[in-house]
mmCIF file of C-alpha atoms and ligand atoms in Angstrom:
data_model
loop_
_atom_site.group_PDB
_atom_site.id
_atom_site.type_symbol
_atom_site.label_atom_id
_atom_site.label_comp_id
_atom_site.label_asym_id
_atom_site.label_seq_id
_atom_site.Cartn_x
_atom_site.Cartn_y
_atom_site.Cartn_z
ATOM 1 C CA MET X 1 0.000 0.000 0.000
ATOM 2 C CA LYS X 2 1.416 3.338 -1.036
ATOM 3 C CA THR X 3 0.137 6.793 -0.213
ATOM 4 C CA GLU X 4 0.053 8.902 -3.366
ATOM 5 C CA ALA X 5 -1.742 12.175 -2.678
ATOM 6 C CA ILE X 6 0.255 14.779 -0.791
ATOM 7 C CA LEU X 7 -2.660 16.769 0.607
ATOM 8 C CA PRO X 8 -6.332 16.002 1.225
ATOM 9 C CA TYR X 9 -8.833 17.664 -1.118
ATOM 10 C CA GLU X 10 -9.574 20.086 1.677
ATOM 11 C CA LEU X 11 -7.450 20.996 4.666
ATOM 12 C CA ALA X 12 -9.353 22.224 7.717
ATOM 13 C CA LEU X 13 -8.168 22.652 11.291
ATOM 14 C CA PRO X 14 -9.235 24.256 14.567
ATOM 15 C CA ALA X 15 -8.663 28.017 14.407
ATOM 16 C CA ARG X 16 -6.217 28.195 17.311
ATOM 17 C CA VAL X 17 -4.558 25.611 19.569
ATOM 18 C CA ILE X 18 -2.790 26.367 22.853
ATOM 19 C CA PHE X 19 -0.533 23.548 24.016
ATOM 20 C CA GLU X 20 0.735 24.332 27.470
ATOM 21 C CA GLU X 21 0.572 22.768 30.919
ATOM 22 C CA GLY X 22 -1.820 24.717 33.135
ATOM 23 C CA ALA X 23 -3.262 26.744 30.230
ATOM 24 C CA SER X 24 -6.833 25.587 30.927
ATOM 25 C CA LYS X 25 -6.968 28.191 33.715
ATOM 26 C CA ARG X 26 -7.037 30.825 30.978
ATOM 27 C CA LEU X 27 -10.094 29.353 29.238
ATOM 28 C CA LEU X 28 -12.567 32.014 30.337
ATOM 29 C CA ALA X 29 -10.187 34.917 29.741
ATOM 30 C CA GLU X 30 -9.768 33.597 26.188
ATOM 31 C CA ALA X 31 -13.510 32.933 25.834
ATOM 32 C CA ALA X 32 -14.287 36.588 26.594
ATOM 33 C CA ALA X 33 -13.086 37.405 23.076
ATOM 34 C CA PHE X 34 -16.136 35.539 21.716
ATOM 35 C CA GLY X 35 -18.751 37.408 23.748
ATOM 36 C CA SER X 36 -19.764 38.187 27.306
ATOM 37 C CA ARG X 37 -22.146 35.219 27.772
ATOM 38 C CA GLY X 38 -21.229 31.575 27.448
ATOM 39 C CA VAL X 39 -22.106 28.060 28.542
ATOM 40 C CA LEU X 40 -19.417 25.778 29.909
ATOM 41 C CA ALA X 41 -20.424 22.129 29.459
ATOM 42 C CA HIS X 42 -18.364 19.885 31.687
ATOM 43 C CA SER X 43 -18.037 16.319 32.880
ATOM 44 C CA ARG X 44 -18.755 15.214 36.423
ATOM 45 C CA SER X 45 -15.074 14.293 36.800
ATOM 46 C CA ALA X 46 -13.941 17.815 35.794
ATOM 47 C CA GLU X 47 -15.984 19.067 38.738
ATOM 48 C CA LYS X 48 -14.669 16.383 41.121
ATOM 49 C CA SER X 49 -11.023 16.882 40.170
ATOM 50 C CA GLY X 50 -11.171 20.633 40.846
ATOM 51 C CA ALA X 51 -10.440 21.516 37.191
ATOM 52 C CA LEU X 52 -13.771 23.317 36.828
ATOM 53 C CA ALA X 53 -13.234 25.317 40.044
ATOM 54 C CA ARG X 54 -9.754 26.416 38.900
ATOM 55 C CA ILE X 55 -11.225 27.648 35.621
ATOM 56 C CA LEU X 56 -14.057 29.515 37.351
ATOM 57 C CA GLU X 57 -11.634 31.137 39.824
ATOM 58 C CA ASN X 58 -10.034 32.863 36.860
ATOM 59 C CA LYS X 59 -13.276 34.125 35.316
ATOM 60 C CA PRO X 60 -13.142 37.769 34.227
ATOM 61 C CA HIS X 61 -15.742 39.793 36.182
ATOM 62 C CA SER X 62 -17.479 40.998 33.056
ATOM 63 C CA LEU X 63 -18.182 37.462 31.835
ATOM 64 C CA ASN X 64 -21.475 35.644 32.469
ATOM 65 C CA VAL X 65 -20.940 31.882 32.478
ATOM 66 C CA LEU X 66 -23.497 29.149 32.979
ATOM 67 C CA CYS X 67 -22.095 25.720 33.895
ATOM 68 C CA TRP X 68 -23.906 22.662 32.533
ATOM 69 C CA ARG X 69 -22.979 19.251 33.872
ATOM 70 C CA TYR X 70 -23.024 16.377 31.385
ATOM 71 C CA ARG X 71 -24.961 13.349 32.657
ATOM 72 C CA GLY X 72 -22.220 10.825 31.694
ATOM 73 C CA GLY X 73 -22.195 7.923 29.231
ATOM 74 C CA GLU X 74 -22.058 8.087 25.446
ATOM 75 C CA PRO X 75 -23.594 11.264 23.951
ATOM 76 C CA ARG X 76 -27.200 11.140 22.777
ATOM 77 C CA LEU X 77 -29.283 13.420 20.590
ATOM 78 C CA THR X 78 -31.336 14.278 23.678
ATOM 79 C CA ASP X 79 -28.203 15.621 25.395
ATOM 80 C CA VAL X 80 -27.617 17.991 22.475
ATOM 81 C CA GLU X 81 -31.280 19.075 22.534
ATOM 82 C CA GLU X 82 -31.051 19.839 26.251
ATOM 83 C CA LEU X 83 -27.749 21.714 26.060
ATOM 84 C CA ARG X 84 -28.773 23.860 23.104
ATOM 85 C CA ARG X 85 -32.050 24.766 24.840
ATOM 86 C CA VAL X 86 -30.128 25.769 27.979
ATOM 87 C CA ALA X 87 -27.603 27.775 25.926
ATOM 88 C CA PHE X 88 -30.334 29.408 23.804
ATOM 89 C CA ASP X 89 -32.326 30.467 26.893
ATOM 90 C CA PHE X 90 -29.125 31.855 28.431
ATOM 91 C CA LYS X 91 -28.501 33.846 25.219
ATOM 92 C CA ALA X 92 -25.029 32.315 25.017
ATOM 93 C CA ASN X 93 -22.532 33.842 22.588
ATOM 94 C CA TRP X 94 -20.298 30.754 22.779
ATOM 95 C CA LEU X 95 -20.175 27.192 24.119
ATOM 96 C CA ALA X 96 -17.169 25.491 25.672
ATOM 97 C CA GLY X 97 -16.640 21.813 26.447
ATOM 98 C CA LEU X 98 -14.459 20.634 29.342
ATOM 99 C CA GLY X 99 -14.308 16.847 29.476
ATOM 100 C CA GLY X 100 -13.864 13.730 27.384
ATOM 101 C CA GLY X 101 -15.065 13.177 23.833
ATOM 102 C CA SER X 102 -18.703 12.808 24.908
ATOM 103 C CA VAL X 103 -18.805 16.274 26.459
ATOM 104 C CA LEU X 104 -16.914 17.820 23.533
ATOM 105 C CA ASP X 105 -19.144 16.233 20.887
ATOM 106 C CA THR X 106 -22.286 17.333 22.739
ATOM 107 C CA ALA X 107 -21.062 20.917 23.157
ATOM 108 C CA LYS X 108 -19.812 21.070 19.554
ATOM 109 C CA ALA X 109 -23.171 19.909 18.170
ATOM 110 C CA ALA X 110 -25.137 22.239 20.468
ATOM 111 C CA ALA X 111 -22.981 25.214 19.421
ATOM 112 C CA GLY X 112 -23.460 24.390 15.753
ATOM 113 C CA LEU X 113 -27.239 23.979 16.035
ATOM 114 C CA LEU X 114 -27.836 26.649 18.689
ATOM 115 C CA THR X 115 -30.241 28.747 16.644
ATOM 116 C CA SER X 116 -31.721 26.032 14.431
ATOM 117 C CA ASP X 117 -35.424 25.418 15.042
ATOM 118 C CA ARG X 118 -35.206 21.904 13.604
ATOM 119 C CA PRO X 119 -34.903 18.821 15.853
ATOM 120 C CA VAL X 120 -31.333 17.494 16.100
ATOM 121 C CA VAL X 121 -32.546 14.108 14.861
ATOM 122 C CA GLU X 122 -33.143 15.575 11.383
ATOM 123 C CA TYR X 123 -29.450 16.380 11.058
ATOM 124 C CA HIS X 124 -28.525 12.956 12.431
ATOM 125 C CA ASP X 125 -30.753 11.450 9.753
ATOM 126 C CA GLY X 126 -28.931 13.270 6.952
ATOM 127 C CA THR X 127 -30.152 16.873 6.607
ATOM 128 C CA SER X 128 -27.193 19.148 5.825
ATOM 129 C CA LEU X 129 -26.041 21.174 8.778
ATOM 130 C CA PRO X 130 -26.213 24.962 8.674
ATOM 131 C CA GLN X 131 -23.196 27.194 9.275
ATOM 132 C CA SER X 132 -22.318 26.833 12.948
ATOM 133 C CA ALA X 133 -24.327 29.286 15.040
ATOM 134 C CA ALA X 134 -21.843 29.894 17.850
ATOM 135 C CA PRO X 135 -18.115 29.489 18.506
ATOM 136 C CA PHE X 136 -17.120 26.193 20.122
ATOM 137 C CA LEU X 137 -14.137 26.016 22.500
ATOM 138 C CA ALA X 138 -12.617 22.672 23.479
ATOM 139 C CA VAL X 139 -10.634 21.627 26.533
ATOM 140 C CA PRO X 140 -10.156 17.842 26.561
ATOM 141 C CA THR X 141 -9.615 16.095 29.898
ATOM 142 C CA THR X 142 -8.922 12.690 28.324
ATOM 143 C CA ALA X 143 -6.600 11.662 25.488
ATOM 144 C CA GLY X 144 -8.759 9.651 23.156
ATOM 145 C CA THR X 145 -11.402 10.719 20.683
ATOM 146 C CA GLY X 146 -9.507 13.673 19.235
ATOM 147 C CA SER X 147 -12.872 15.471 19.132
ATOM 148 C CA GLU X 148 -11.098 18.758 19.818
ATOM 149 C CA ALA X 149 -9.324 18.414 16.470
ATOM 150 C CA THR X 150 -12.307 17.546 14.255
ATOM 151 C CA SER X 151 -15.564 18.921 12.873
ATOM 152 C CA VAL X 152 -17.265 15.611 13.679
ATOM 153 C CA CYS X 153 -19.925 14.859 16.317
ATOM 154 C CA VAL X 154 -20.645 11.187 17.063
ATOM 155 C CA LEU X 155 -24.099 10.845 18.596
ATOM 156 C CA THR X 156 -26.603 8.108 19.395
ATOM 157 C CA ASN X 157 -30.329 8.283 18.715
ATOM 158 C CA PRO X 158 -31.740 6.909 22.003
ATOM 159 C CA HIS X 159 -34.974 5.807 20.309
ATOM 160 C CA THR X 160 -33.456 3.743 17.485
ATOM 161 C CA GLY X 161 -30.058 2.919 19.016
ATOM 162 C CA VAL X 162 -28.349 4.204 15.863
ATOM 163 C CA LYS X 163 -24.933 5.723 16.576
ATOM 164 C CA LYS X 164 -23.393 7.773 13.815
ATOM 165 C CA SER X 165 -21.708 11.058 13.098
ATOM 166 C CA PHE X 166 -22.492 14.332 11.424
ATOM 167 C CA ARG X 167 -20.018 17.011 10.492
ATOM 168 C CA HIS X 168 -19.691 20.497 9.060
ATOM 169 C CA PRO X 169 -16.536 22.513 8.344
ATOM 170 C CA SER X 170 -17.795 25.331 10.572
ATOM 171 C CA LEU X 171 -17.918 23.003 13.601
ATOM 172 C CA PHE X 172 -14.153 23.150 14.112
ATOM 173 C CA ALA X 173 -13.243 24.622 17.488
ATOM 174 C CA LYS X 174 -12.339 28.289 17.488
ATOM 175 C CA LEU X 175 -9.999 27.562 20.371
ATOM 176 C CA VAL X 176 -8.488 24.324 21.715
ATOM 177 C CA ILE X 177 -6.555 24.200 24.973
ATOM 178 C CA LEU X 178 -4.376 21.111 25.375
ATOM 179 C CA ASP X 179 -3.423 21.052 29.033
ATOM 180 C CA SER X 180 -1.820 17.737 29.995
ATOM 181 C CA LEU X 181 -2.196 18.544 33.724
ATOM 182 C CA LEU X 182 -5.928 17.830 33.301
ATOM 183 C CA LEU X 183 -5.130 14.191 32.508
ATOM 184 C CA GLN X 184 -3.501 13.622 35.884
ATOM 185 C CA THR X 185 -6.831 12.952 37.557
ATOM 186 C CA CYS X 186 -8.228 10.800 34.749
ATOM 187 C CA PRO X 187 -9.156 7.359 36.206
ATOM 188 C CA PRO X 188 -6.739 4.652 34.898
ATOM 189 C CA SER X 189 -9.526 2.611 33.265
ATOM 190 C CA VAL X 190 -10.715 5.713 31.358
ATOM 191 C CA LEU X 191 -7.129 6.608 30.407
ATOM 192 C CA ALA X 192 -6.650 3.054 29.088
ATOM 193 C CA ALA X 193 -9.860 2.839 27.037
ATOM 194 C CA SER X 194 -9.606 6.357 25.614
ATOM 195 C CA GLY X 195 -5.914 5.817 24.852
ATOM 196 C CA MET X 196 -6.796 2.676 22.898
ATOM 197 C CA ASP X 197 -9.321 4.737 20.924
ATOM 198 C CA ALA X 198 -6.555 7.217 20.099
ATOM 199 C CA LEU X 199 -4.187 4.402 19.076
ATOM 200 C CA THR X 200 -6.906 2.841 16.908
ATOM 201 C CA GLN X 201 -7.590 6.199 15.252
ATOM 202 C CA ALA X 202 -3.887 6.715 14.566
ATOM 203 C CA ILE X 203 -3.523 3.241 13.000
ATOM 204 C CA GLU X 204 -6.769 3.471 11.023
ATOM 205 C CA SER X 205 -6.036 6.918 9.594
ATOM 206 C CA PHE X 206 -2.503 5.752 8.677
ATOM 207 C CA THR X 207 -3.903 2.786 6.728
ATOM 208 C CA SER X 208 -7.113 4.414 5.426
ATOM 209 C CA LYS X 209 -7.611 4.359 1.697
ATOM 210 C CA TYR X 210 -7.967 8.166 1.864
ATOM 211 C CA ALA X 211 -4.562 8.622 3.549
ATOM 212 C CA THR X 212 -2.317 11.334 2.157
ATOM 213 C CA TRP X 213 1.316 12.206 2.726
ATOM 214 C CA LEU X 214 0.179 14.825 5.235
ATOM 215 C CA SER X 215 -2.095 12.502 7.209
ATOM 216 C CA ASP X 216 0.649 9.850 7.207
ATOM 217 C CA GLN X 217 3.026 12.283 8.912
ATOM 218 C CA LEU X 218 0.464 13.077 11.588
ATOM 219 C CA ALA X 219 -0.791 9.516 12.065
ATOM 220 C CA SER X 220 2.637 7.877 12.206
ATOM 221 C CA LYS X 221 3.854 10.345 14.833
ATOM 222 C CA ALA X 222 0.615 9.735 16.737
ATOM 223 C CA VAL X 223 1.183 5.947 16.672
ATOM 224 C CA GLU X 224 4.726 6.403 17.947
ATOM 225 C CA LEU X 225 3.718 8.787 20.754
ATOM 226 C CA ILE X 226 0.700 6.813 21.938
ATOM 227 C CA ALA X 227 2.438 3.419 21.716
ATOM 228 C CA SER X 228 5.339 4.665 23.836
ATOM 229 C CA SER X 229 3.293 6.533 26.454
ATOM 230 C CA LEU X 230 -0.021 4.749 27.018
ATOM 231 C CA GLN X 231 1.131 1.916 29.263
ATOM 232 C CA PRO X 232 3.589 4.089 31.258
ATOM 233 C CA ALA X 233 0.886 6.763 31.708
ATOM 234 C CA TYR X 234 -1.592 4.080 32.870
ATOM 235 C CA GLU X 235 0.902 2.735 35.418
ATOM 236 C CA SER X 236 2.266 6.069 36.621
ATOM 237 C CA PRO X 237 0.746 9.240 35.156
ATOM 238 C CA ASN X 238 3.781 11.525 34.990
ATOM 239 C CA THR X 239 3.748 14.740 32.985
ATOM 240 C CA THR X 240 6.044 13.536 30.209
ATOM 241 C CA HIS X 241 3.880 10.517 29.395
ATOM 242 C CA LEU X 242 0.606 12.424 29.674
ATOM 243 C CA LYS X 243 1.918 15.143 27.391
ATOM 244 C CA SER X 244 2.948 12.559 24.781
ATOM 245 C CA LEU X 245 -0.432 10.870 25.045
ATOM 246 C CA LEU X 246 -2.361 14.121 24.642
ATOM 247 C CA THR X 247 -0.167 15.179 21.713
ATOM 248 C CA GLY X 248 -0.617 11.804 20.032
ATOM 249 C CA SER X 249 -4.366 11.913 20.537
ATOM 250 C CA PHE X 250 -4.599 15.401 19.017
ATOM 251 C CA LEU X 251 -2.429 14.441 16.020
ATOM 252 C CA ALA X 252 -4.569 11.337 15.457
ATOM 253 C CA GLY X 253 -7.651 13.569 15.532
ATOM 254 C CA VAL X 254 -6.214 15.859 12.851
ATOM 255 C CA ALA X 255 -5.191 12.818 10.786
ATOM 256 C CA LEU X 256 -8.601 11.128 10.939
ATOM 257 C CA SER X 257 -10.295 14.397 10.179
ATOM 258 C CA HIS X 258 -8.632 14.305 6.741
ATOM 259 C CA ALA X 259 -8.051 10.581 6.080
ATOM 260 C CA ARG X 260 -11.082 9.070 7.868
ATOM 261 C CA LEU X 261 -10.862 5.736 9.695
ATOM 262 C CA GLY X 262 -11.564 2.053 9.042
ATOM 263 C CA VAL X 263 -13.596 -1.012 9.929
ATOM 264 C CA VAL X 264 -12.839 -0.845 13.676
ATOM 265 C CA HIS X 265 -14.893 2.338 13.865
ATOM 266 C CA GLY X 266 -17.458 0.843 11.487
ATOM 267 C CA LEU X 267 -17.981 -1.970 14.018
ATOM 268 C CA ALA X 268 -17.408 -0.042 17.244
ATOM 269 C CA HIS X 269 -20.281 2.380 16.718
ATOM 270 C CA PRO X 270 -23.124 -0.169 16.362
ATOM 271 C CA LEU X 271 -21.568 -2.512 18.947
ATOM 272 C CA GLY X 272 -21.025 0.304 21.428
ATOM 273 C CA ALA X 273 -24.549 1.646 20.996
ATOM 274 C CA ARG X 274 -26.342 -1.762 21.047
ATOM 275 C CA TYR X 275 -24.411 -3.149 24.024
ATOM 276 C CA GLY X 276 -23.852 0.051 26.001
ATOM 277 C CA VAL X 277 -20.070 -0.354 25.788
ATOM 278 C CA PRO X 278 -17.773 2.714 25.988
ATOM 279 C CA HIS X 279 -16.318 3.594 22.612
ATOM 280 C CA GLY X 280 -12.644 3.067 23.508
ATOM 281 C CA LEU X 281 -13.381 -0.359 24.914
ATOM 282 C CA ALA X 282 -15.275 -1.406 21.774
ATOM 283 C CA CYS X 283 -12.321 -0.195 19.655
ATOM 284 C CA SER X 284 -9.811 -2.148 21.774
ATOM 285 C CA VAL X 285 -11.702 -5.393 21.234
ATOM 286 C CA CYS X 286 -12.097 -4.918 17.460
ATOM 287 C CA LEU X 287 -8.587 -3.615 16.718
ATOM 288 C CA PRO X 288 -6.576 -6.885 16.750
ATOM 289 C CA HIS X 289 -9.082 -8.550 14.386
ATOM 290 C CA ALA X 290 -8.932 -5.580 12.009
ATOM 291 C CA ILE X 291 -5.117 -5.651 12.009
ATOM 292 C CA GLU X 292 -5.237 -9.326 11.049
ATOM 293 C CA PHE X 293 -7.901 -8.661 8.386
ATOM 294 C CA ASN X 294 -6.147 -5.652 6.856
ATOM 295 C CA ARG X 295 -2.593 -6.934 6.929
ATOM 296 C CA PRO X 296 -2.626 -8.363 3.372
ATOM 297 C CA ALA X 297 -3.954 -5.045 2.029
ATOM 298 C CA ILE X 298 -1.538 -2.570 3.614
ATOM 299 C CA GLY X 299 1.798 -3.934 2.355
ATOM 300 C CA SER X 300 4.843 -2.083 3.680
ATOM 301 C CA LYS X 301 2.733 0.081 5.976
ATOM 302 C CA TYR X 302 2.531 -2.949 8.280
ATOM 303 C CA GLU X 303 6.316 -2.958 8.665
ATOM 304 C CA THR X 304 6.298 0.805 9.210
ATOM 305 C CA LEU X 305 3.762 0.364 12.010
ATOM 306 C CA CYS X 306 5.899 -2.405 13.544
ATOM 307 C CA ASP X 307 8.892 -0.041 13.512
ATOM 308 C CA LEU X 308 6.817 2.700 15.144
ATOM 309 C CA VAL X 309 5.620 0.509 18.039
ATOM 310 C CA GLY X 310 8.918 -1.366 18.373
ATOM 311 C CA SER X 311 7.628 -4.911 17.771
ATOM 312 C CA ASP X 312 5.139 -6.851 15.669
ATOM 313 C CA LEU X 313 2.030 -4.638 15.558
ATOM 314 C CA LEU X 314 -0.541 -7.360 16.267
ATOM 315 C CA PHE X 315 1.529 -8.777 19.145
ATOM 316 C CA PHE X 316 2.048 -5.275 20.524
ATOM 317 C CA VAL X 317 -1.669 -4.433 20.500
ATOM 318 C CA GLU X 318 -2.647 -7.747 22.119
ATOM 319 C CA GLN X 319 -0.034 -7.348 24.858
ATOM 320 C CA LEU X 320 -0.890 -3.696 25.447
ATOM 321 C CA THR X 321 -4.592 -4.509 25.837
ATOM 322 C CA LEU X 322 -3.762 -7.164 28.456
ATOM 323 C CA ARG X 323 -1.398 -4.871 30.343
ATOM 324 C CA LEU X 324 -4.042 -2.139 30.426
ATOM 325 C CA GLY X 325 -6.419 -4.587 32.089
ATOM 326 C CA ILE X 326 -8.909 -4.381 29.229
ATOM 327 C CA ARG X 327 -11.264 -7.358 29.035
ATOM 328 C CA SER X 328 -13.767 -7.934 26.253
ATOM 329 C CA PRO X 329 -17.348 -7.132 27.264
ATOM 330 C CA PHE X 330 -18.566 -9.143 24.237
ATOM 331 C CA SER X 331 -16.815 -12.485 24.594
ATOM 332 C CA GLY X 332 -19.354 -15.253 25.226
ATOM 333 C CA VAL X 333 -22.267 -12.782 25.259
ATOM 334 C CA PRO X 334 -25.209 -13.752 22.988
ATOM 335 C CA LEU X 335 -25.142 -11.890 19.686
ATOM 336 C CA ARG X 336 -28.285 -9.768 19.437
ATOM 337 C CA GLU X 337 -29.516 -7.552 16.588
ATOM 338 C CA ARG X 338 -27.010 -9.271 14.313
ATOM 339 C CA ASP X 339 -28.498 -8.073 11.024
ATOM 340 C CA THR X 340 -28.790 -4.483 12.236
ATOM 341 C CA ILE X 341 -25.162 -4.501 13.385
ATOM 342 C CA ILE X 342 -24.070 -5.913 10.017
ATOM 343 C CA GLU X 343 -26.090 -3.327 8.060
ATOM 344 C CA GLU X 344 -24.824 -0.408 10.152
ATOM 345 C CA THR X 345 -21.212 -1.607 9.873
ATOM 346 C CA LEU X 346 -21.472 -1.876 6.097
ATOM 347 C CA ALA X 347 -23.152 1.555 5.798
ATOM 348 C CA SER X 348 -20.514 3.300 7.906
ATOM 349 C CA GLY X 349 -18.242 5.873 6.257
ATOM 350 C CA SER X 350 -15.391 4.469 8.357
ATOM 351 C CA THR X 351 -15.897 0.979 6.910
ATOM 352 C CA LYS X 352 -15.866 2.503 3.427
ATOM 353 C CA ALA X 353 -12.432 4.017 4.147
ATOM 354 C CA ASN X 354 -10.983 0.661 5.229
ATOM 355 C CA PRO X 355 -7.950 -0.345 3.111
ATOM 356 C CA ARG X 356 -9.435 -3.773 2.389
ATOM 357 C CA PRO X 357 -13.030 -3.842 1.094
ATOM 358 C CA VAL X 358 -15.436 -5.191 3.717
ATOM 359 C CA ALA X 359 -18.276 -7.470 2.570
ATOM 360 C CA ARG X 360 -21.181 -8.897 4.564
ATOM 361 C CA ASP X 361 -19.344 -12.204 5.151
ATOM 362 C CA ASP X 362 -16.377 -10.271 6.480
ATOM 363 C CA VAL X 363 -18.562 -8.566 9.087
ATOM 364 C CA VAL X 364 -19.869 -12.022 10.102
ATOM 365 C CA TRP X 365 -16.203 -13.124 10.440
ATOM 366 C CA PHE X 366 -15.510 -10.137 12.700
ATOM 367 C CA LEU X 367 -18.595 -10.804 14.823
ATOM 368 C CA GLU X 368 -17.609 -14.456 15.277
ATOM 369 C CA ARG X 369 -14.204 -13.358 16.504
ATOM 370 C CA ILE X 370 -15.529 -10.588 18.723
ATOM 371 C CA PHE X 371 -18.300 -12.662 20.334
ATOM 372 C CA ASN X 372 -16.379 -15.952 20.249
ATOM 373 C CA THR X 373 -19.432 -17.552 18.737
ATOM 374 C CA ASP X 374 -21.134 -18.715 15.559
ATOM 375 C CA ALA X 375 -22.439 -15.494 14.004
ATOM 376 C CA SER X 376 -23.939 -17.117 10.940
ATOM 377 C CA GLN X 377 -27.377 -16.473 12.409
ATOM 378 C CA GLU X 378 -29.120 -14.443 15.081
ATOM 379 C CA GLN X 379 -28.918 -15.868 18.581
ATOM 380 C CA GLN X 380 -32.209 -15.922 20.431
ATOM 381 C CA THR X 381 -31.018 -15.994 24.031
ATOM 382 C CA GLY X 382 -30.563 -12.264 24.565
ATOM 383 C CA ARG X 383 -29.622 -10.645 27.830
HETATM 384 FE FE1 FE2 S 401 -12.788 6.616 17.975
#
């Protein structure tokens, strides 16, 4: 497999990125440039860790800020509806997200659709998004989804269980603050699962059929940084490792934003939504099978990836998963909604970017591996 294009057909990035330890304290001083009223969406853990308090302590007096606590779990359309109603009623000029990918995706979507009178579900179902209504500011507290680097929002429809993304070039953050100190209080299990998401995104964007020279530079550096820092950061979260992890996650986000992903994300979205499994965990379980499946299609890129991680890629990923204490939530569990999962995997834009074409039988092969079971037909004994 050889990357031929130098640049993607369109290059789009967040407007401004601050990469500095402790810089999150300046969030509200920076936000004041976007208007005197704003909503700060945050995770429960950002409140518990004291990160939110430190940001509010440094609020300029002239600024009116409403804090909105995210309920937790994977982001749903109803979360976006609620946040945009809160922000609209508050007459917010801007929205900021302080948290993991779920908080950032929710705040990004709510900022984009702040003044739209259409239900969010219409956009999730395919209606083109309007120009973003309000500036979005991103402060990630985990290193994983790379949401701060993209114009993508991954959301689940709670009524149908469908998890998919929408995007618009105007959804890019106007300001990103990458403050590795915020990762110090990230629980190890969250650090592990989100780090595996970042590693998956780096590998998938490096091997995507839409990869370019530019995305290869970003993705390969991301693989190197994440592979060398994830386990050490999980075992002992020192600043050097957390900084590498956050940098790698951001670079992977920029890479996927231009090269897209692969079949791991095609599978992880329906599996995560149908089984209530966190995204990073679903990615971790699918990644080794995708490496095995894609290996014949990626040629010398496999060797490059081995060089970047310092050993055979498949062996490295399997060992890393074990050392991070990640256990499959699918193994031995009855396979439910098989046909829906297959259809959603095949329809996914990520699956379409996979370096090796993915057919229906291939998805069955993946499901058999993931569930350790015969996936040739639906299993009736659901949970
Ligand atoms: Fe992901």
